[in-house]
Amino acid sequence: KYIEDGNDDARFYHGRALINFSWFRDRKERPFWSLSGRDAIADLEIALGLYQNDREGNRELLGAGHCNMAYFLCLDDAAWGIYDVKRARGDLDWLVTYVPREEWTPTYPEYFHSEATVLYHEYLGARADISSREAREILELSLETNEKALNLFRKWTFVELKVNILEQLRELDRHS
């Protein structure tokens, strides 16, 4: 209701994007999910635009918004409706602009995980066109970055990414 009334508090748009994502990720609730990934992206775009009105005061919120955007853009699920790894890389770059990597520990394990996720999806998109050495470098950097997240907080999505990366590394070993 607050958003529908034309209010401009970025946190409401950002919050709705996160709620949208949470409903999407919950398999039991997905049948009741009435929005789309594009709706979440649109809400994040509005939130980021509003946060820009006070860049210094909203520095951490801008970082969080760009982190969420990078992660959302790497959801490779047709039901989500949007997958754009190149754009995710841009949002990751903005995240680092607002919240430098040195500030991620210990407060922001999700930032490490989102960076590892983008790296992993960059690998998936490029693996047919790069050498096995380059592929291994990307995967190892993704794994190392995800380990930083896991060292701060154990979350199933962090573990799931680790399993996927290790699977791809084993696949590279089988073809070497």
PDB file of C-alpha atoms in Angstrom:
ATOM      1  CA  LYS A   1       0.000   0.000   0.000  1.00  0.00           C
ATOM      2  CA  TYR A   2       2.790   2.401   0.916  1.00  0.00           C
ATOM      3  CA  ILE A   3       4.474   1.907  -2.461  1.00  0.00           C
ATOM      4  CA  GLU A   4       1.191   2.103  -4.348  1.00  0.00           C
ATOM      5  CA  ASP A   5       0.543   5.508  -2.762  1.00  0.00           C
ATOM      6  CA  GLY A   6       3.628   6.859  -4.574  1.00  0.00           C
ATOM      7  CA  ASN A   7       5.985   7.146  -1.639  1.00  0.00           C
ATOM      8  CA  ASP A   8       9.692   7.369  -2.234  1.00  0.00           C
ATOM      9  CA  ASP A   9      11.327   5.485   0.626  1.00  0.00           C
ATOM     10  CA  ALA A  10      13.823   3.229  -1.130  1.00  0.00           C
ATOM     11  CA  ARG A  11      13.713   0.663   1.678  1.00  0.00           C
ATOM     12  CA  PHE A  12      10.166  -0.346   0.753  1.00  0.00           C
ATOM     13  CA  TYR A  13      11.165  -1.123  -2.841  1.00  0.00           C
ATOM     14  CA  HIS A  14      14.307  -2.900  -1.683  1.00  0.00           C
ATOM     15  CA  GLY A  15      12.299  -4.866   0.869  1.00  0.00           C
ATOM     16  CA  ARG A  16       9.671  -5.880  -1.678  1.00  0.00           C
ATOM     17  CA  ALA A  17      12.426  -7.124  -3.999  1.00  0.00           C
ATOM     18  CA  LEU A  18      13.830  -9.282  -1.177  1.00  0.00           C
ATOM     19  CA  ILE A  19      10.383 -10.610  -0.286  1.00  0.00           C
ATOM     20  CA  ASN A  20       9.767 -11.415  -3.948  1.00  0.00           C
ATOM     21  CA  PHE A  21      13.043 -13.352  -4.052  1.00  0.00           C
ATOM     22  CA  SER A  22      12.245 -15.185  -0.805  1.00  0.00           C
ATOM     23  CA  TRP A  23       8.880 -16.323  -2.128  1.00  0.00           C
ATOM     24  CA  PHE A  24      10.512 -17.488  -5.329  1.00  0.00           C
ATOM     25  CA  ARG A  25      13.181 -19.525  -3.480  1.00  0.00           C
ATOM     26  CA  ASP A  26      10.653 -21.233  -1.189  1.00  0.00           C
ATOM     27  CA  ARG A  27       9.454 -24.236  -3.216  1.00  0.00           C
ATOM     28  CA  LYS A  28       6.386 -24.652  -0.984  1.00  0.00           C
ATOM     29  CA  GLU A  29       5.320 -21.042  -1.511  1.00  0.00           C
ATOM     30  CA  ARG A  30       6.225 -20.717  -5.185  1.00  0.00           C
ATOM     31  CA  PRO A  31       2.736 -21.750  -6.372  1.00  0.00           C
ATOM     32  CA  PHE A  32       1.443 -18.618  -4.602  1.00  0.00           C
ATOM     33  CA  TRP A  33       4.228 -16.393  -5.984  1.00  0.00           C
ATOM     34  CA  SER A  34       2.464 -13.698  -8.001  1.00  0.00           C
ATOM     35  CA  LEU A  35       5.418 -11.549  -9.026  1.00  0.00           C
ATOM     36  CA  SER A  36       8.451 -12.229 -11.207  1.00  0.00           C
ATOM     37  CA  GLY A  37      12.195 -11.837 -11.204  1.00  0.00           C
ATOM     38  CA  ARG A  38      11.716  -8.842 -13.466  1.00  0.00           C
ATOM     39  CA  ASP A  39       9.506  -7.285 -10.770  1.00  0.00           C
ATOM     40  CA  ALA A  40      12.279  -7.793  -8.206  1.00  0.00           C
ATOM     41  CA  ILE A  41      14.835  -6.247 -10.567  1.00  0.00           C
ATOM     42  CA  ALA A  42      12.512  -3.289 -11.252  1.00  0.00           C
ATOM     43  CA  ASP A  43      12.031  -2.714  -7.505  1.00  0.00           C
ATOM     44  CA  LEU A  44      15.794  -2.858  -6.931  1.00  0.00           C
ATOM     45  CA  GLU A  45      16.365  -0.378  -9.764  1.00  0.00           C
ATOM     46  CA  ILE A  46      13.917   2.054  -8.138  1.00  0.00           C
ATOM     47  CA  ALA A  47      15.498   1.532  -4.707  1.00  0.00           C
ATOM     48  CA  LEU A  48      19.016   2.092  -6.060  1.00  0.00           C
ATOM     49  CA  GLY A  49      17.880   5.264  -7.811  1.00  0.00           C
ATOM     50  CA  LEU A  50      16.335   6.580  -4.600  1.00  0.00           C
ATOM     51  CA  TYR A  51      19.375   5.603  -2.515  1.00  0.00           C
ATOM     52  CA  GLN A  52      21.459   7.696  -4.927  1.00  0.00           C
ATOM     53  CA  ASN A  53      19.820  10.836  -3.533  1.00  0.00           C
ATOM     54  CA  ASP A  54      22.165  10.519  -0.538  1.00  0.00           C
ATOM     55  CA  ARG A  55      25.112   8.432  -1.710  1.00  0.00           C
ATOM     56  CA  GLU A  56      27.241   8.913   1.374  1.00  0.00           C
ATOM     57  CA  GLY A  57      24.411   8.390   3.840  1.00  0.00           C
ATOM     58  CA  ASN A  58      23.172   5.349   1.917  1.00  0.00           C
ATOM     59  CA  ARG A  59      26.567   3.866   1.081  1.00  0.00           C
ATOM     60  CA  GLU A  60      25.866   0.551   2.814  1.00  0.00           C
ATOM     61  CA  LEU A  61      22.338   0.347   1.395  1.00  0.00           C
ATOM     62  CA  LEU A  62      23.707   1.015  -2.090  1.00  0.00           C
ATOM     63  CA  GLY A  63      26.218  -1.784  -1.535  1.00  0.00           C
ATOM     64  CA  ALA A  64      23.500  -4.159  -0.344  1.00  0.00           C
ATOM     65  CA  GLY A  65      21.246  -3.241  -3.261  1.00  0.00           C
ATOM     66  CA  HIS A  66      23.970  -3.858  -5.822  1.00  0.00           C
ATOM     67  CA  CYS A  67      24.889  -7.131  -4.087  1.00  0.00           C
ATOM     68  CA  ASN A  68      21.260  -8.253  -4.286  1.00  0.00           C
ATOM     69  CA  MET A  69      21.047  -7.181  -7.921  1.00  0.00           C
ATOM     70  CA  ALA A  70      24.211  -9.105  -8.865  1.00  0.00           C
ATOM     71  CA  TYR A  71      22.893 -12.241  -7.173  1.00  0.00           C
ATOM     72  CA  PHE A  72      19.378 -11.921  -8.622  1.00  0.00           C
ATOM     73  CA  LEU A  73      20.799 -11.536 -12.129  1.00  0.00           C
ATOM     74  CA  CYS A  74      22.659 -14.851 -11.754  1.00  0.00           C
ATOM     75  CA  LEU A  75      19.552 -16.899 -10.977  1.00  0.00           C
ATOM     76  CA  ASP A  76      19.557 -19.306 -13.892  1.00  0.00           C
ATOM     77  CA  ASP A  77      15.966 -20.478 -13.602  1.00  0.00           C
ATOM     78  CA  ALA A  78      13.457 -19.872 -16.383  1.00  0.00           C
ATOM     79  CA  ALA A  79      10.728 -19.285 -13.796  1.00  0.00           C
ATOM     80  CA  TRP A  80      12.698 -16.305 -12.420  1.00  0.00           C
ATOM     81  CA  GLY A  81      12.604 -14.774 -15.885  1.00  0.00           C
ATOM     82  CA  ILE A  82      15.887 -12.875 -16.071  1.00  0.00           C
ATOM     83  CA  TYR A  83      19.510 -14.019 -16.302  1.00  0.00           C
ATOM     84  CA  ASP A  84      22.205 -11.470 -17.145  1.00  0.00           C
ATOM     85  CA  VAL A  85      25.689 -12.270 -15.879  1.00  0.00           C
ATOM     86  CA  LYS A  86      27.327  -9.348 -17.691  1.00  0.00           C
ATOM     87  CA  ARG A  87      24.996  -6.932 -15.938  1.00  0.00           C
ATOM     88  CA  ALA A  88      25.602  -8.794 -12.653  1.00  0.00           C
ATOM     89  CA  ARG A  89      29.336  -8.087 -13.051  1.00  0.00           C
ATOM     90  CA  GLY A  90      28.523  -4.372 -13.362  1.00  0.00           C
ATOM     91  CA  ASP A  91      26.502  -4.444 -10.152  1.00  0.00           C
ATOM     92  CA  LEU A  92      29.307  -6.294  -8.394  1.00  0.00           C
ATOM     93  CA  ASP A  93      31.677  -3.519  -9.505  1.00  0.00           C
ATOM     94  CA  TRP A  94      29.270  -0.952  -8.031  1.00  0.00           C
ATOM     95  CA  LEU A  95      29.112  -2.931  -4.785  1.00  0.00           C
ATOM     96  CA  VAL A  96      32.904  -2.719  -4.463  1.00  0.00           C
ATOM     97  CA  THR A  97      32.722   1.027  -5.193  1.00  0.00           C
ATOM     98  CA  TYR A  98      30.336   1.619  -2.286  1.00  0.00           C
ATOM     99  CA  VAL A  99      31.644  -1.015   0.143  1.00  0.00           C
ATOM    100  CA  PRO A 100      35.282  -1.952  -0.567  1.00  0.00           C
ATOM    101  CA  ARG A 101      36.244  -5.618  -0.120  1.00  0.00           C
ATOM    102  CA  GLU A 102      38.348  -4.752   2.941  1.00  0.00           C
ATOM    103  CA  GLU A 103      35.100  -3.870   4.741  1.00  0.00           C
ATOM    104  CA  TRP A 104      33.263  -7.111   3.920  1.00  0.00           C
ATOM    105  CA  THR A 105      34.754  -9.098   6.816  1.00  0.00           C
ATOM    106  CA  PRO A 106      33.099  -9.919   9.208  1.00  0.00           C
ATOM    107  CA  THR A 107      29.789  -8.199   8.467  1.00  0.00           C
ATOM    108  CA  TYR A 108      28.983  -9.103   4.861  1.00  0.00           C
ATOM    109  CA  PRO A 109      29.482 -12.797   4.012  1.00  0.00           C
ATOM    110  CA  GLU A 110      26.811 -12.431   1.315  1.00  0.00           C
ATOM    111  CA  TYR A 111      29.064 -10.043  -0.575  1.00  0.00           C
ATOM    112  CA  PHE A 112      31.740 -12.715  -0.887  1.00  0.00           C
ATOM    113  CA  HIS A 113      29.110 -15.256  -1.893  1.00  0.00           C
ATOM    114  CA  SER A 114      27.626 -12.955  -4.542  1.00  0.00           C
ATOM    115  CA  GLU A 115      31.078 -12.297  -5.977  1.00  0.00           C
ATOM    116  CA  ALA A 116      31.768 -16.043  -6.058  1.00  0.00           C
ATOM    117  CA  THR A 117      28.392 -16.603  -7.718  1.00  0.00           C
ATOM    118  CA  VAL A 118      29.126 -14.063 -10.451  1.00  0.00           C
ATOM    119  CA  LEU A 119      32.550 -15.641 -11.055  1.00  0.00           C
ATOM    120  CA  TYR A 120      30.973 -19.093 -11.266  1.00  0.00           C
ATOM    121  CA  HIS A 121      28.372 -17.925 -13.781  1.00  0.00           C
ATOM    122  CA  GLU A 122      31.028 -16.099 -15.797  1.00  0.00           C
ATOM    123  CA  TYR A 123      32.841 -19.446 -15.978  1.00  0.00           C
ATOM    124  CA  LEU A 124      29.656 -21.232 -17.088  1.00  0.00           C
ATOM    125  CA  GLY A 125      29.153 -18.700 -19.867  1.00  0.00           C
ATOM    126  CA  ALA A 126      32.758 -18.773 -21.072  1.00  0.00           C
ATOM    127  CA  ARG A 127      33.831 -22.391 -20.533  1.00  0.00           C
ATOM    128  CA  ALA A 128      33.419 -23.369 -24.191  1.00  0.00           C
ATOM    129  CA  ASP A 129      35.655 -20.497 -25.296  1.00  0.00           C
ATOM    130  CA  ILE A 130      38.477 -20.516 -22.734  1.00  0.00           C
ATOM    131  CA  SER A 131      41.405 -22.782 -22.011  1.00  0.00           C
ATOM    132  CA  SER A 132      41.229 -25.302 -19.194  1.00  0.00           C
ATOM    133  CA  ARG A 133      43.877 -23.240 -17.378  1.00  0.00           C
ATOM    134  CA  GLU A 134      41.696 -20.109 -17.569  1.00  0.00           C
ATOM    135  CA  ALA A 135      38.641 -22.123 -16.531  1.00  0.00           C
ATOM    136  CA  ARG A 136      40.502 -23.501 -13.515  1.00  0.00           C
ATOM    137  CA  GLU A 137      41.671 -20.009 -12.500  1.00  0.00           C
ATOM    138  CA  ILE A 138      38.114 -18.651 -12.560  1.00  0.00           C
ATOM    139  CA  LEU A 139      36.721 -21.624 -10.648  1.00  0.00           C
ATOM    140  CA  GLU A 140      39.504 -21.532  -8.054  1.00  0.00           C
ATOM    141  CA  LEU A 141      38.974 -17.803  -7.507  1.00  0.00           C
ATOM    142  CA  SER A 142      35.231 -18.434  -7.162  1.00  0.00           C
ATOM    143  CA  LEU A 143      35.910 -21.223  -4.657  1.00  0.00           C
ATOM    144  CA  GLU A 144      38.378 -19.100  -2.674  1.00  0.00           C
ATOM    145  CA  THR A 145      35.922 -16.202  -2.549  1.00  0.00           C
ATOM    146  CA  ASN A 146      33.048 -18.457  -1.510  1.00  0.00           C
ATOM    147  CA  GLU A 147      35.239 -19.956   1.239  1.00  0.00           C
ATOM    148  CA  LYS A 148      35.551 -16.456   2.704  1.00  0.00           C
ATOM    149  CA  ALA A 149      31.759 -16.375   2.936  1.00  0.00           C
ATOM    150  CA  LEU A 150      31.648 -19.835   4.483  1.00  0.00           C
ATOM    151  CA  ASN A 151      34.296 -18.901   7.030  1.00  0.00           C
ATOM    152  CA  LEU A 152      32.058 -16.060   8.204  1.00  0.00           C
ATOM    153  CA  PHE A 153      28.714 -17.843   8.086  1.00  0.00           C
ATOM    154  CA  ARG A 154      27.485 -21.312   7.095  1.00  0.00           C
ATOM    155  CA  LYS A 155      24.486 -20.966   4.847  1.00  0.00           C
ATOM    156  CA  TRP A 156      23.052 -23.653   2.570  1.00  0.00           C
ATOM    157  CA  THR A 157      23.394 -21.473  -0.539  1.00  0.00           C
ATOM    158  CA  PHE A 158      27.098 -20.981   0.233  1.00  0.00           C
ATOM    159  CA  VAL A 159      27.566 -24.741   0.615  1.00  0.00           C
ATOM    160  CA  GLU A 160      25.563 -25.417  -2.548  1.00  0.00           C
ATOM    161  CA  LEU A 161      27.813 -23.103  -4.560  1.00  0.00           C
ATOM    162  CA  LYS A 162      30.913 -24.811  -3.161  1.00  0.00           C
ATOM    163  CA  VAL A 163      29.568 -28.202  -4.246  1.00  0.00           C
ATOM    164  CA  ASN A 164      28.841 -26.875  -7.750  1.00  0.00           C
ATOM    165  CA  ILE A 165      32.305 -25.338  -8.097  1.00  0.00           C
ATOM    166  CA  LEU A 166      34.019 -28.534  -6.908  1.00  0.00           C
ATOM    167  CA  GLU A 167      31.936 -30.544  -9.369  1.00  0.00           C
ATOM    168  CA  GLN A 168      33.093 -28.317 -12.231  1.00  0.00           C
ATOM    169  CA  LEU A 169      36.719 -28.607 -11.091  1.00  0.00           C
ATOM    170  CA  ARG A 170      36.409 -32.430 -11.062  1.00  0.00           C
ATOM    171  CA  GLU A 171      34.930 -32.252 -14.549  1.00  0.00           C
ATOM    172  CA  LEU A 172      37.953 -30.247 -15.704  1.00  0.00           C
ATOM    173  CA  ASP A 173      40.252 -32.865 -14.153  1.00  0.00           C
ATOM    174  CA  ARG A 174      38.473 -35.655 -16.029  1.00  0.00           C
ATOM    175  CA  HIS A 175      39.029 -33.869 -19.340  1.00  0.00           C
ATOM    176  CA  SER A 176      42.656 -32.866 -18.727  1.00  0.00           C
TER     177      SER A 176
END
